[in-house]
Coordinates of C-alpha atoms in Angstrom, one line a residue:
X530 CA -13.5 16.0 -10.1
X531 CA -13.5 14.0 -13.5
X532 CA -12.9 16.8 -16.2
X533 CA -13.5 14.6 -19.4
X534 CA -15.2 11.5 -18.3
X535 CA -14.9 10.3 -21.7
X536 CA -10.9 10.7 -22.0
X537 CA -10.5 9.0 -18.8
X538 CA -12.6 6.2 -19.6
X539 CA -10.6 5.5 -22.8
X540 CA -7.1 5.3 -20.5
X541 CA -8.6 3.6 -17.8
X542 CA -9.7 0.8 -20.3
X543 CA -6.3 1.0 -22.1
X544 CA -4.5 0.4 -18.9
X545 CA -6.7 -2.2 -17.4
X546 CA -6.5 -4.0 -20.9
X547 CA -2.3 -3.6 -20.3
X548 CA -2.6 -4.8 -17.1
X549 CA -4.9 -7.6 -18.1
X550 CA -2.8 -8.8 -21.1
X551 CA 0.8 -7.8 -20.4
X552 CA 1.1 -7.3 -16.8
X553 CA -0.7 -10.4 -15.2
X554 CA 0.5 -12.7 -17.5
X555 CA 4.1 -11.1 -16.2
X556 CA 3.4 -11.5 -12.4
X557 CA 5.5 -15.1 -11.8
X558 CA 8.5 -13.6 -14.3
X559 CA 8.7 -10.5 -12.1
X560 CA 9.2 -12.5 -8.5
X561 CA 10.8 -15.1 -10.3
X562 CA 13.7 -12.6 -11.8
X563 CA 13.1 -9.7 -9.2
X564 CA 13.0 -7.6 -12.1
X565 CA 10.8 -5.6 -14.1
X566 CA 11.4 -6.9 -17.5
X567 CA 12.8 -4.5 -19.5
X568 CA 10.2 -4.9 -22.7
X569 CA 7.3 -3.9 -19.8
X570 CA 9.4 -0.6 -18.2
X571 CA 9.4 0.7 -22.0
X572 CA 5.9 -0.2 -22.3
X573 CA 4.9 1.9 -19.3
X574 CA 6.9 4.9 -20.6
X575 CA 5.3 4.9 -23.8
X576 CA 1.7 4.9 -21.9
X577 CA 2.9 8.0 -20.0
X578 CA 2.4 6.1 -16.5
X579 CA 5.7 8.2 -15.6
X580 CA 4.0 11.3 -15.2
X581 CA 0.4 10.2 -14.4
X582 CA -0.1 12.6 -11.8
X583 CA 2.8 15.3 -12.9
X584 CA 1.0 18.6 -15.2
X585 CA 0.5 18.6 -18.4
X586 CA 3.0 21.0 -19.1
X587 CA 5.9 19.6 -17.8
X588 CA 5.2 16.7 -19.9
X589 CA 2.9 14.1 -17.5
X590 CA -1.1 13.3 -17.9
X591 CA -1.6 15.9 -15.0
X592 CA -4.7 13.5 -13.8
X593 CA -6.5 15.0 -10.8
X594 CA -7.0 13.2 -7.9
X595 CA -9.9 11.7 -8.0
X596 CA -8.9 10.6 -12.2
X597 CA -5.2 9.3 -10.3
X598 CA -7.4 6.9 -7.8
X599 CA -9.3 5.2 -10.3
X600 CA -6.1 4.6 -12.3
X601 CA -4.3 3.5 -9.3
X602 CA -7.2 1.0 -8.5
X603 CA -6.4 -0.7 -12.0
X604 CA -3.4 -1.0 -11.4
X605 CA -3.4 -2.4 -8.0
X606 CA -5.1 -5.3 -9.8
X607 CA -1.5 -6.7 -10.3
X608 CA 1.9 -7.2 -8.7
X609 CA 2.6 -4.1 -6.7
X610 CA 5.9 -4.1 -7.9
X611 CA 5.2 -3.3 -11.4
X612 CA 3.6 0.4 -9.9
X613 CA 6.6 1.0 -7.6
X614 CA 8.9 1.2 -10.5
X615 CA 6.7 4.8 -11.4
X616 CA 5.1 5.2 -8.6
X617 CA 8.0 7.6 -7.1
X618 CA 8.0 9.6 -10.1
X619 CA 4.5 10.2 -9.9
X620 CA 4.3 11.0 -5.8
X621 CA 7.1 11.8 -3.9
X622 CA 9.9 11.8 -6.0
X623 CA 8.3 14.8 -8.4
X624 CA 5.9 16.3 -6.1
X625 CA 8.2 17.8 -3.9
X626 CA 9.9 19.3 -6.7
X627 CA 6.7 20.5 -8.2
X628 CA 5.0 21.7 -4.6
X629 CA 8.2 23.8 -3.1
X630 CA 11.0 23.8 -6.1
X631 CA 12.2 26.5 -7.9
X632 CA 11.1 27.4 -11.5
X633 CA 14.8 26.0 -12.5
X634 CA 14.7 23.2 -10.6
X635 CA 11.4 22.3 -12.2
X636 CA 12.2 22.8 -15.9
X637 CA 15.9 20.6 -15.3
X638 CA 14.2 17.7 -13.6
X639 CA 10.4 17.3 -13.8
X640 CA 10.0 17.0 -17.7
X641 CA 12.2 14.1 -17.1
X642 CA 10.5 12.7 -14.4
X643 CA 7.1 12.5 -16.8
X644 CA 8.8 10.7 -19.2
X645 CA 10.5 7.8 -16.9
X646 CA 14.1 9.3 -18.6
X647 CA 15.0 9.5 -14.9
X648 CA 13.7 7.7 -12.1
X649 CA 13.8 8.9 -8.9
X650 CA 13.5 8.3 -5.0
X651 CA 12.9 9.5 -1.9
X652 CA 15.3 9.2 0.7
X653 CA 13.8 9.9 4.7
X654 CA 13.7 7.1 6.5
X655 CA 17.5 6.1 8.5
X656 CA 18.4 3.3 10.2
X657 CA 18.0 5.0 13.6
X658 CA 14.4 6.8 12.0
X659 CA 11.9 5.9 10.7
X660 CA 8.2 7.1 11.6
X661 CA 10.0 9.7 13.9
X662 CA 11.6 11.1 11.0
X663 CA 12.2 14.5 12.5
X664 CA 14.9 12.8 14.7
X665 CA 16.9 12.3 11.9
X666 CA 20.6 12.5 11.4
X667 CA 21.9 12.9 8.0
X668 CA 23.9 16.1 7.8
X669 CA 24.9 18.8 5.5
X670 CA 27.1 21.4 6.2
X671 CA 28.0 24.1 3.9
X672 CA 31.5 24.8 2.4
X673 CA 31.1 27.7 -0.3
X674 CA 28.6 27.4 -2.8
X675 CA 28.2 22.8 -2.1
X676 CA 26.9 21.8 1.3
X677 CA 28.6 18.7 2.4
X678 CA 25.8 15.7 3.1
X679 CA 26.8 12.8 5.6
X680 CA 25.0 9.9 7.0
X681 CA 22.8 6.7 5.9
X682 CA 19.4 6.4 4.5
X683 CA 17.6 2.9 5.1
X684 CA 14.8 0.9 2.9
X685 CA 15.0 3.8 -0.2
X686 CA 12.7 2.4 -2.5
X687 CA 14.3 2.4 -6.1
X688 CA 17.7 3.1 -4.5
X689 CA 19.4 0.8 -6.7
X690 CA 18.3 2.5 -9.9
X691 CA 17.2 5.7 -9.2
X692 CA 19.1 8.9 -10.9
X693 CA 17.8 11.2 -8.5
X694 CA 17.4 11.8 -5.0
X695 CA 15.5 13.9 -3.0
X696 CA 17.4 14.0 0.5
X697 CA 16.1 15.2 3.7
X698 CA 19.3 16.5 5.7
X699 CA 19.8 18.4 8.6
X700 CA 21.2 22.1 7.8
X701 CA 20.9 23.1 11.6
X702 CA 22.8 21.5 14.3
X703 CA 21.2 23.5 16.7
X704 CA 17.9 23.1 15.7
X705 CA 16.9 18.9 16.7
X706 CA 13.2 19.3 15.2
X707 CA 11.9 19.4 12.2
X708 CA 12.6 23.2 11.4
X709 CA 16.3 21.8 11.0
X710 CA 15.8 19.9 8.0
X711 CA 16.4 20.6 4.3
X712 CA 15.2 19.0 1.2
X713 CA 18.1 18.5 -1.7
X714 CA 17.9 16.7 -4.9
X715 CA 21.2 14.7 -5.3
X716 CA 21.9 13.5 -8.3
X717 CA 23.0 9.7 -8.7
X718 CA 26.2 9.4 -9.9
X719 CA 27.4 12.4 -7.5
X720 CA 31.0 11.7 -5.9
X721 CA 30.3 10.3 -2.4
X722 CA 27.0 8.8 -3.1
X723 CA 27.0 4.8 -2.4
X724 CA 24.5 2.7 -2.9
X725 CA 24.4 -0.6 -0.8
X726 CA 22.9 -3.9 -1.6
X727 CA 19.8 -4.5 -2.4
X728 CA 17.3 -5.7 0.1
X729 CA 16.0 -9.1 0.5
X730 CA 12.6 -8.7 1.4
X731 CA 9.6 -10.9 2.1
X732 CA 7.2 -9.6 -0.9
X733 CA 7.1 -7.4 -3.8
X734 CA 10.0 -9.2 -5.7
X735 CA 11.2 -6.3 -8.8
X736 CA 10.7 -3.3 -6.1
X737 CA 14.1 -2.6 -5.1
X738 CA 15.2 -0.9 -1.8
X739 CA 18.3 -0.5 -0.5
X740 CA 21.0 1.4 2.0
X741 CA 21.9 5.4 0.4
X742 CA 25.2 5.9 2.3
X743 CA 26.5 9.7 2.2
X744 CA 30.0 10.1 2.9
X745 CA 31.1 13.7 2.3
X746 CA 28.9 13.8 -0.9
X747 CA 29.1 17.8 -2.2
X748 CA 25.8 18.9 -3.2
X749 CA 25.6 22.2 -5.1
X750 CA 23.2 24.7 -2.6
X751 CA 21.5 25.5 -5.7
X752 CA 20.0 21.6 -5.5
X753 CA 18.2 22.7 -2.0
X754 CA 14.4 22.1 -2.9
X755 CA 12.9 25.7 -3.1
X756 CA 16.9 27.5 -2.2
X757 CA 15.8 27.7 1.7
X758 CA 17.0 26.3 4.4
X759 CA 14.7 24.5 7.0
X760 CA 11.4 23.8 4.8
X761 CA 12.7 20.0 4.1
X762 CA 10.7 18.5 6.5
X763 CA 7.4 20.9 5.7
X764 CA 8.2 19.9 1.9
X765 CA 7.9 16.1 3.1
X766 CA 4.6 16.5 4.4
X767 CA 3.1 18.3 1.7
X768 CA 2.9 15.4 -0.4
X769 CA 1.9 12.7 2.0
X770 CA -1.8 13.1 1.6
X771 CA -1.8 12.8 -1.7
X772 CA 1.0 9.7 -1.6
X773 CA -1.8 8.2 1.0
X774 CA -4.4 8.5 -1.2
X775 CA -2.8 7.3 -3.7
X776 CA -1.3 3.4 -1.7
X777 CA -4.8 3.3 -0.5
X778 CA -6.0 3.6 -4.3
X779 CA -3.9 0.5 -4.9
X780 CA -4.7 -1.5 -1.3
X781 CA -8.5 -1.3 -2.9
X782 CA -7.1 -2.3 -6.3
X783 CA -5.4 -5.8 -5.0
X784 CA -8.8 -6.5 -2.9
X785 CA -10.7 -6.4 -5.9
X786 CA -8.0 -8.8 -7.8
X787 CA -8.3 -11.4 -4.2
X788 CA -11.9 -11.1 -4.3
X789 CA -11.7 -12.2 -7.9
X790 CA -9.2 -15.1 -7.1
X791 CA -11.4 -16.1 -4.3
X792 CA -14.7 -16.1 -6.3
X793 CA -13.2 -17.8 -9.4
X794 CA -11.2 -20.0 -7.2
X795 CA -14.9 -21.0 -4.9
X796 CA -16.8 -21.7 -7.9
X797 CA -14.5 -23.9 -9.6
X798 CA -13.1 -26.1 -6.9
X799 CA -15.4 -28.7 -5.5
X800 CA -15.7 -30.5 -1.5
X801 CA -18.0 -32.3 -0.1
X802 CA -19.6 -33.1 -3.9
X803 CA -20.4 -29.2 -4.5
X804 CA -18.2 -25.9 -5.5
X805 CA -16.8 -24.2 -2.4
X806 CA -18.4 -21.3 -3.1
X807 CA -22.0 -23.2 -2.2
X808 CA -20.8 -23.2 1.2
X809 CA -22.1 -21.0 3.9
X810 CA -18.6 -20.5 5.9
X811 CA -17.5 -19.5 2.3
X812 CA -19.7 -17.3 1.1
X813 CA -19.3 -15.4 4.7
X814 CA -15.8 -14.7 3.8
X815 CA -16.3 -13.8 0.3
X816 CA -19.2 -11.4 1.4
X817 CA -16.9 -9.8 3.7
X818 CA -14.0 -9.2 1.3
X819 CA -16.5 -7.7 -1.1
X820 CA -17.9 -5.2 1.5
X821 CA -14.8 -4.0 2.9
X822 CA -13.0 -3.6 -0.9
X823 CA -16.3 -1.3 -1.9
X824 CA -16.1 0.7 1.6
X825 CA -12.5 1.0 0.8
X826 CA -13.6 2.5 -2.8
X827 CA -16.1 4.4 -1.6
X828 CA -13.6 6.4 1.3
X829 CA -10.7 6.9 -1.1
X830 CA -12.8 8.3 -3.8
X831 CA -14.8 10.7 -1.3
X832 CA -11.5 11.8 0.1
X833 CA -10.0 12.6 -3.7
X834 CA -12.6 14.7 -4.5
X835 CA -12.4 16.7 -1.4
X836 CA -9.0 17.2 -2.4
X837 CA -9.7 18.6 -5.5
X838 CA -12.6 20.5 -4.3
X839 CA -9.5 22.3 -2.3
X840 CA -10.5 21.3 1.4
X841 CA -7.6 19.9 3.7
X842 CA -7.9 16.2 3.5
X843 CA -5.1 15.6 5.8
X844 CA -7.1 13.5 8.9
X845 CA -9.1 11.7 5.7
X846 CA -6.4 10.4 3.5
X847 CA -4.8 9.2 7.3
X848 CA -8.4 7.7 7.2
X849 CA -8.2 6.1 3.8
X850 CA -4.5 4.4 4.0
X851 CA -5.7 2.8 8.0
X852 CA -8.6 1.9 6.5
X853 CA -7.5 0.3 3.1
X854 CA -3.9 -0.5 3.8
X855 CA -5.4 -3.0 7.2
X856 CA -8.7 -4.1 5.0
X857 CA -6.2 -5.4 2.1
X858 CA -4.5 -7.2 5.0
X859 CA -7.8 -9.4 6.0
X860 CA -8.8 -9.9 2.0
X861 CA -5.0 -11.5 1.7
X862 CA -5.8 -13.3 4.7
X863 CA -9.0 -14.4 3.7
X864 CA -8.1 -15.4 0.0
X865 CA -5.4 -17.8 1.0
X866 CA -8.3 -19.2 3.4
X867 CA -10.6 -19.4 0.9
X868 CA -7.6 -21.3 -1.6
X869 CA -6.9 -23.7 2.0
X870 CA -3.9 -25.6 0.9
X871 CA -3.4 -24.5 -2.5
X872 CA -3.2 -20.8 -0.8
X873 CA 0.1 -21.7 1.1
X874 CA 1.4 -22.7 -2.5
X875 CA 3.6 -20.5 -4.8
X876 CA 1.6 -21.4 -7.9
X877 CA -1.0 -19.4 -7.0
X878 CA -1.0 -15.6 -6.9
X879 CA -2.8 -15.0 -3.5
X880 CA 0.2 -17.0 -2.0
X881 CA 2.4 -14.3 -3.7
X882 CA 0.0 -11.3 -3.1
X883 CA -0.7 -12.4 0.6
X884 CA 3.5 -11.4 1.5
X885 CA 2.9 -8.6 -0.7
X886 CA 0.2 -6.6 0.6
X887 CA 1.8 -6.6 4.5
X888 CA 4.0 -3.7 3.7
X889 CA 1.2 -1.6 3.0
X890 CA 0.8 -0.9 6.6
X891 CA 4.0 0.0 7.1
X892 CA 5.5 3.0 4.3
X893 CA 3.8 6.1 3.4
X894 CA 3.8 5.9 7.7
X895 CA 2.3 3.1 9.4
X896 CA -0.8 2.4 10.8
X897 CA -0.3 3.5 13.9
X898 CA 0.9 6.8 12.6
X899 CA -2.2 7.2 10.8
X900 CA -3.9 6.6 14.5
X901 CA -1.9 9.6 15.7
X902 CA -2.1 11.7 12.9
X903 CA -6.6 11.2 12.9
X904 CA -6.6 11.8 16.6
X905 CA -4.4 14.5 17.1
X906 CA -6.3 16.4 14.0
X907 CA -9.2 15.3 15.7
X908 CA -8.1 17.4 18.9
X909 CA -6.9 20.2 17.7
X910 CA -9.7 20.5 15.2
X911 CA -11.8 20.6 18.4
X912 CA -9.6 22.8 20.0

């Protein structure tokens, strides 16, 4: 649902032209530091890519879904790391807020959150769970009008930085499922929040994660994420189709940038006394990359306008992010093929884009969470 094609056109050319001419050229400076440079993060909150996907009258864009895909699929089309850095702010660090908060809670934090004045993060996953995160085991207990939050969050993306946190915690002992859990927002620099080092991953060099250690860290009850106990976990799902949607928005945006490495790379490069891409066993490869980035288009644009038609596209943005999260995977794969030696080489991006793209099929819940979430919907659709 595009409501002004013509306004859209406009920022999707002024943020392919930024990508193009600020954020490519950028790409080796960014692994090489591990570091958004600071001239591009000021850049990005002057183009309002904070608040993308956050309304219009809290500050943000307010894009639809459909509008947020094709802007996504630009910016796919470099590093990863330079959309992680807003990417939070845009999906689940704001969306819970904006799904489930309170009208306070809302005005304090989300106008802030559109502007990239604070950046946030979203802390679930623990060192003991991960894609069974209604085991987890980060507690909060209350003592007057603060609950008291202990325990350890694992791989927090923009830990390091981020100036909020919204924490999943359990509020009922008793209660082991997910009906225990409750959503807070902690602020960063609350007494008995510590961050831990910052990973050292095998791609996306400048998107930080790190350890969120709570050791009797006094929340104010009035940060719980809608004032109730027990929806944390129901909060946390809410914005996971759209977060899907979204990653497999950007898993067809890379595919598109390896295709183009590939083709570029083909044509130019000579063997056997003609260009690469003359060859048969080349061309296959190529062909298949192509096909399988447009499928990936095609599902993840279907699915966002379902979604703002209104219908539950739950078991098709599970669709979408199997799909295009595992079809990035084989273009990577593919690309560096294509490249032969000069793929295994650090000069070149699909060497660097090739580590990258693996953790697609592994956050906003794996791949073979997306299996069991499309079956069992299947089932009980059926049922």
């Amino acid at each position: 649902m595009i409501r002004d094609p013509e306004l859209l056109d406009q920022l999707i050319d002024t943020i392919s032209r930024f990508v193009r001419e600020r954020l490519i050229p950028n790409e080796a400076r960014l692994a090489e530091e591990d570091a958004v440079p600071p001239e591009l993060l000021e850049e990005m909150k002057e183009m309002g890519l904070f608040g993308l996907s956050i309304p219009e009258e809290f500050g943000g864009l307010g894009l639809t879904m459909e509008e947020e895909a094709l802007v996504a699929m630009e910016i796919g089309k470099t590093s990863p790391a330079f959309r992680s850095v807003f990417g939070t702010n845009n999906g689940i660090g704001a969306q819970g807020i904006l799904i489930d908060g309170t009208p306070e809670q809302k005005a304090r934090y989300v106008p802030r959150l559109a502007t990239g004045e604070l950046l946030s993060s979203f802390c679930l996953t623990e060192p003991d769970s991960g894609s069974d995160a209604a085991s987890l085991r980060t507690t909060a207990v209350r003592d007057g009008d603060h609950y008291v939050l202990n325990g350890t969050k694992r791989f927090i993306t923009n830990g390091p930085e981020a100036d909020i946190f919204t924490v999943m915690a359990r509020t009922d002992p008793s209660n082991k499922g997910a009906g225990g859990i409750t959503a807070f927002i902690v602020e960063g620099d609350t007494p008995g929040l510590k961050r831990g080092p910052a990973d050292k991953k095998m791609g996306q060099k400048g998107a930080h994660t790190c350890d969120i250690i709570f050791e009797d860290c006094r929340v104010p009850a009035e940060n719980i994420i809608g004032g109730r106990e027990g929806q944390g976990f129901k909060t946390a799902m809410k914005v996971l189709d759209r977060g899907r949607l979204h990653i497999s928005a950007v898993c067809v945006g890379v595919a598109e940038r390896l295709v183009e490495e590939s083709l570029n790379y083909a044509i130019e490069r000579k063997q056997f006394g003609m260009p690469l891409a003359d060859h048969q066993l080349v061309q296959a490869m190529l062909a298949d990359s192509k096909t399988e980035a447009y499928a990936g288009r095609c599902m993840v644009l279907d699915a966002a306008r379902r979604k703002d038609a209104g219908e539950n596209v739950s078991t098709l943005a599970s669709c979408c992010k199997l799909f295009c999260a595992e079809m990035v995977g084989r273009v990577a794969d593919r690309a560096v093929q294509v490249h032969g030696g000069a793929g295994y080489i650090a000069e070149y991006a699909v060497e660097r884009f090739y580590r990258d793209v693996r953790l697609f099929r592994i956050y906003e819940g794996t791949t073979q969470i997306q299996q069991l979430v499309i079956a069992r919907n299947m089932v009980r659709e059926v049922s």
